[in-house]
Amino acid sequence: MASTGVSLYKTSPNEASEQYRPYLLEEMAKCNEQLIGILNEKSFNQSKLKKHYVSARKHYKHIEFIIEYISPKEAKYYINGPLVPKYDADMGSEVFYPQGFQKIEEIIYDGDVRQFQLLKGQVSDLKDQLSKLRDYYKDVELRDGQLLEMMQLQLFRLATMSFNGYDATISLDGIKESEWSLEGVNKAFTFFNIYAERDPLVLQPYQRSVSLFKSAHKHLVANTDFNSFDRLNFIVNYINPINENIVKLHNTAHLSWSGRKQALNLNSSTLFSRKNFNLQHFSIYYDDTLFNEKQAALGKLLFFDPRLSGGNNMSCATCHNPDKGFTDGRNLTVTTGLIKDNIRNTPSLLDVAFQKAFFFDGRAYQLEQQVFDVVHNKNEMHSTLDEAISKLNKSVEYRMLFDKAFEDKSGITAYNIQKAISEYEKTLVTFNSAFDKYIQGDLTSLSKEAVDGYNLFAGKALCGSCHFFPVFNGAVPPFYNDSEFEVLGVPASAGAKEIDPDKGRFNVTGVKEFMYAFKTPTVRNSALTAPYMHNGIYNTLEEVVDFYHKGGGAGLGIPIENQTLPFDSLDLNAYEKKAIVSFLESLTDTSGIGSRPQRLPEINEDIIREEIRY
């Protein structure tokens, strides 16, 4: 009988997931067995401790995609968080210090016997956390469609984090751990054979996926070296095709999509294109989507209108010039004239939408909030939104445009100004560079030097552990709910031996560990946005690469205790430095950004406010 496209046999929405659950619980138990092995060691025997640790990591990586999805806060703060303090404003003023697997790795691989008791405390806490989760997972609901989405997110996590050494920064086992992660995803996928057996339409993507998983695993087993691994090759030839076939199986099996409000649109054949990102995830109001195009068109006028500033002499575009990659080409930001210069370099607004923190110190958490801060900042636009409302209300044209752009006819309000400008800024998306074309399968778009450059960027040079592929900023994938802040030890000027006095993130949090910490910006279009660093001290990408190559501020001889960048040299040769710059240049893309408005709405100072009919 020919298939009609509808499953010939009914399955429950969680049949595959229930078959998978015993494996999930078994892997959690095996992980804890290895942690107990560490606790049972009587002395700091590094060889034995490493053996237990590596085995525990293997079992954890098999099921990481489940824990990261169901228990993201536990994963982030207690199980596998980064080796830097974390501060989450939504959770009060508490600072979360490194703990879990990465802290355990640091202690074991450093081989400091004086930290043996600290190691046991970390291991005991991790074991208890996993035990609690295991009890919870015995009964937690797992649905088949959602399980497939978890697998896709793990594929994204491999490409954006594991391949870049994000959670294996000391052991450099990121490729080996990716192999284990893929084993775990593949194991979960095998339980979906029940759908393939019942419907010929599901059989094709299932069999194709099984074949791809096998080939991908074989490739990872044969190429474990972190520095030489060709990440782009693996993404193009394995991750993208596996994702495509998982999506096909999901849809042909008529499994429901979770509808979860998140950054990634998973019902897409590719994981790494512009269409795969949901820009509403980065907005204050997720569901406020009516008339976004009209609001963006209005926001473009406001963005270029100097009348939003107190002196009518400065617009958003004064500092964010589209001809300069939406920067101003200056070391430090020009101001309204109250002082000669602001204290920081102007960041680009290209791809600004893909962030969860704004300004170098991260003091704003939404684009709309960023607009408010700039207008009200006395060292920038030196105005207020109330003052701007008063000016704009004197324009018949602006009043008409606001009424057309906002369905509730609320007129010119503070929120509507912020929303319109932020919607325009969300259109400044650049995912059509030579690099992006390569990821989508055009292997002629990049030179070998640029391909080598990315693999160095993500591997030996460790840049990709902070500038996450494919957005290349510090917003942490795949959920993009927070941003990384790093202490680089940037000097006060090029060649100086003292740190720049700007305290950065510390000024926002008051937390000493964030002294001199700054948000990780995107390196997309960085070839257009010189000068570089928060204080604009470097004029070329070559200078920036050399700064990291030498080990940041500490490597330059600046005394700084809390630097998060590795202190030692990256040992890059001349070709490797050149290749990294070539890769950075391949991220250049200004297509579709548009031009300046030909004219701005007129302001009539004598107009009498009345109801406008149109």
mmCIF file of N, CA and C in Angstrom, residues 312-362:
data_model
loop_
_atom_site.group_PDB
_atom_site.id
_atom_site.type_symbol
_atom_site.label_atom_id
_atom_site.label_comp_id
_atom_site.label_asym_id
_atom_site.label_seq_id
_atom_site.Cartn_x
_atom_site.Cartn_y
_atom_site.Cartn_z
ATOM 1 N N ASN A 312 19.735 69.215 19.341
ATOM 2 C CA ASN A 312 19.332 69.022 17.942
ATOM 3 C C ASN A 312 20.533 68.899 17.006
ATOM 4 N N ASN A 313 21.626 68.362 17.531
ATOM 5 C CA ASN A 313 22.864 68.325 16.741
ATOM 6 C C ASN A 313 23.503 66.941 16.690
ATOM 7 N N MET A 314 22.787 65.928 17.191
ATOM 8 C CA MET A 314 23.398 64.602 17.264
ATOM 9 C C MET A 314 22.317 63.530 17.136
ATOM 10 N N SER A 315 22.466 62.658 16.172
ATOM 11 C CA SER A 315 21.529 61.545 16.003
ATOM 12 C C SER A 315 22.228 60.244 16.378
ATOM 13 N N CYS A 316 21.475 59.161 16.370
ATOM 14 C CA CYS A 316 22.098 57.847 16.598
ATOM 15 C C CYS A 316 23.191 57.609 15.558
ATOM 16 N N ALA A 317 22.931 58.073 14.311
ATOM 17 C CA ALA A 317 23.867 57.837 13.214
ATOM 18 C C ALA A 317 25.137 58.672 13.331
ATOM 19 N N THR A 318 25.166 59.640 14.218
ATOM 20 C CA THR A 318 26.392 60.413 14.422
ATOM 21 C C THR A 318 27.515 59.502 14.884
ATOM 22 N N CYS A 319 27.184 58.602 15.793
ATOM 23 C CA CYS A 319 28.182 57.650 16.290
ATOM 24 C C CYS A 319 28.128 56.321 15.539
ATOM 25 N N HIS A 320 26.957 55.980 15.009
ATOM 26 C CA HIS A 320 26.792 54.706 14.323
ATOM 27 C C HIS A 320 26.554 54.990 12.842
ATOM 28 N N ASN A 321 27.632 55.312 12.171
ATOM 29 C CA ASN A 321 27.598 55.721 10.773
ATOM 30 C C ASN A 321 27.552 54.491 9.866
ATOM 31 N N PRO A 322 26.524 54.357 9.015
ATOM 32 C CA PRO A 322 26.451 53.171 8.152
ATOM 33 C C PRO A 322 27.635 53.038 7.205
ATOM 34 N N ASP A 323 28.278 54.135 6.879
ATOM 35 C CA ASP A 323 29.436 54.081 5.988
ATOM 36 C C ASP A 323 30.677 53.516 6.679
ATOM 37 N N LYS A 324 30.629 53.396 7.997
ATOM 38 C CA LYS A 324 31.765 52.881 8.765
ATOM 39 C C LYS A 324 31.361 51.639 9.559
ATOM 40 N N GLY A 325 30.451 50.845 8.974
ATOM 41 C CA GLY A 325 30.003 49.640 9.672
ATOM 42 C C GLY A 325 29.220 49.956 10.919
ATOM 43 N N PHE A 326 28.508 51.094 10.893
ATOM 44 C CA PHE A 326 27.710 51.574 12.029
ATOM 45 C C PHE A 326 28.563 51.809 13.275
ATOM 46 N N THR A 327 29.793 52.290 13.035
ATOM 47 C CA THR A 327 30.635 52.844 14.097
ATOM 48 C C THR A 327 30.972 54.272 13.664
ATOM 49 N N ASP A 328 31.944 54.906 14.335
ATOM 50 C CA ASP A 328 32.298 56.276 13.928
ATOM 51 C C ASP A 328 33.767 56.423 13.537
ATOM 52 N N GLY A 329 34.520 55.312 13.575
ATOM 53 C CA GLY A 329 35.913 55.372 13.161
ATOM 54 C C GLY A 329 36.828 56.079 14.136
ATOM 55 N N ARG A 330 36.322 56.470 15.303
ATOM 56 C CA ARG A 330 37.117 57.182 16.293
ATOM 57 C C ARG A 330 37.572 56.225 17.393
ATOM 58 N N ASN A 331 38.639 56.600 18.089
ATOM 59 C CA ASN A 331 39.077 55.803 19.231
ATOM 60 C C ASN A 331 38.023 55.808 20.327
ATOM 61 N N LEU A 332 37.485 56.995 20.615
ATOM 62 C CA LEU A 332 36.485 57.155 21.652
ATOM 63 C C LEU A 332 35.288 57.902 21.066
ATOM 64 N N THR A 333 34.127 57.680 21.655
ATOM 65 C CA THR A 333 32.890 58.206 21.109
ATOM 66 C C THR A 333 32.818 59.722 21.182
ATOM 67 N N VAL A 334 32.382 60.351 20.092
ATOM 68 C CA VAL A 334 32.116 61.780 20.110
ATOM 69 C C VAL A 334 30.902 62.042 20.995
ATOM 70 N N THR A 335 30.863 63.218 21.640
ATOM 71 C CA THR A 335 29.757 63.525 22.530
ATOM 72 C C THR A 335 29.067 64.809 22.096
ATOM 73 N N THR A 336 28.089 65.219 22.890
ATOM 74 C CA THR A 336 27.321 66.411 22.554
ATOM 75 C C THR A 336 28.094 67.695 22.832
ATOM 76 N N GLY A 337 29.290 67.585 23.346
ATOM 77 C CA GLY A 337 30.089 68.776 23.569
ATOM 78 C C GLY A 337 30.321 69.094 25.033
ATOM 79 N N LEU A 338 29.697 68.331 25.932
ATOM 80 C CA LEU A 338 29.887 68.581 27.361
ATOM 81 C C LEU A 338 31.311 68.236 27.784
ATOM 82 N N ILE A 339 31.835 67.166 27.183
ATOM 83 C CA ILE A 339 33.234 66.821 27.388
ATOM 84 C C ILE A 339 33.810 66.488 26.017
ATOM 85 N N LYS A 340 35.120 66.442 25.909
ATOM 86 C CA LYS A 340 35.721 66.239 24.594
ATOM 87 C C LYS A 340 35.392 64.877 24.023
ATOM 88 N N ASP A 341 35.529 63.857 24.833
ATOM 89 C CA ASP A 341 35.283 62.505 24.363
ATOM 90 C C ASP A 341 34.624 61.688 25.468
ATOM 91 N N ASN A 342 33.858 60.672 25.038
ATOM 92 C CA ASN A 342 33.361 59.688 25.979
ATOM 93 C C ASN A 342 34.523 58.754 26.313
ATOM 94 N N ILE A 343 34.319 57.851 27.243
ATOM 95 C CA ILE A 343 35.442 57.032 27.700
ATOM 96 C C ILE A 343 35.603 55.760 26.889
ATOM 97 N N ARG A 344 34.664 55.439 25.984
ATOM 98 C CA ARG A 344 34.730 54.160 25.290
ATOM 99 C C ARG A 344 34.569 54.302 23.784
ATOM 100 N N ASN A 345 35.069 53.293 23.096
ATOM 101 C CA ASN A 345 34.937 53.175 21.656
ATOM 102 C C ASN A 345 33.481 52.865 21.292
ATOM 103 N N THR A 346 33.048 53.317 20.125
ATOM 104 C CA THR A 346 31.683 53.057 19.667
ATOM 105 C C THR A 346 31.586 51.668 19.058
ATOM 106 N N PRO A 347 30.770 50.766 19.613
ATOM 107 C CA PRO A 347 30.614 49.430 19.018
ATOM 108 C C PRO A 347 29.721 49.488 17.790
ATOM 109 N N SER A 348 29.894 48.542 16.880
ATOM 110 C CA SER A 348 29.047 48.454 15.697
ATOM 111 C C SER A 348 27.632 48.028 16.089
ATOM 112 N N LEU A 349 26.656 48.490 15.302
ATOM 113 C CA LEU A 349 25.276 48.042 15.491
ATOM 114 C C LEU A 349 24.904 46.918 14.533
ATOM 115 N N LEU A 350 25.837 46.524 13.656
ATOM 116 C CA LEU A 350 25.550 45.398 12.778
ATOM 117 C C LEU A 350 25.401 44.134 13.617
ATOM 118 N N ASP A 351 24.286 43.432 13.420
ATOM 119 C CA ASP A 351 23.967 42.216 14.175
ATOM 120 C C ASP A 351 23.789 42.487 15.666
ATOM 121 N N VAL A 352 23.460 43.736 16.005
ATOM 122 C CA VAL A 352 23.274 44.098 17.406
ATOM 123 C C VAL A 352 22.094 43.356 18.033
ATOM 124 N N ALA A 353 21.158 42.912 17.190
ATOM 125 C CA ALA A 353 19.959 42.260 17.725
ATOM 126 C C ALA A 353 20.269 40.959 18.447
ATOM 127 N N PHE A 354 21.378 40.300 18.088
ATOM 128 C CA PHE A 354 21.672 38.987 18.655
ATOM 129 C C PHE A 354 22.444 39.121 19.963
ATOM 130 N N GLN A 355 21.919 39.882 20.878
ATOM 131 C CA GLN A 355 22.586 40.105 22.154
ATOM 132 C C GLN A 355 21.574 40.088 23.295
ATOM 133 N N LYS A 356 22.092 39.834 24.473
ATOM 134 C CA LYS A 356 21.277 39.925 25.684
ATOM 135 C C LYS A 356 21.875 40.913 26.677
ATOM 136 N N ALA A 357 22.887 41.657 26.240
ATOM 137 C CA ALA A 357 23.468 42.709 27.071
ATOM 138 C C ALA A 357 24.026 43.766 26.135
ATOM 139 N N PHE A 358 23.920 45.025 26.553
ATOM 140 C CA PHE A 358 24.320 46.126 25.682
ATOM 141 C C PHE A 358 25.238 47.092 26.422
ATOM 142 N N PHE A 359 26.047 47.795 25.648
ATOM 143 C CA PHE A 359 27.158 48.612 26.114
ATOM 144 C C PHE A 359 28.287 47.678 26.571
ATOM 145 N N PHE A 360 29.492 48.187 26.579
ATOM 146 C CA PHE A 360 30.639 47.351 26.942
ATOM 147 C C PHE A 360 30.534 46.826 28.372
ATOM 148 N N ASP A 361 29.815 47.547 29.238
ATOM 149 C CA ASP A 361 29.684 47.082 30.624
ATOM 150 C C ASP A 361 28.408 46.287 30.861
ATOM 151 N N GLY A 362 27.587 46.105 29.824
ATOM 152 C CA GLY A 362 26.395 45.273 29.936
ATOM 153 C C GLY A 362 25.299 45.848 30.806
#
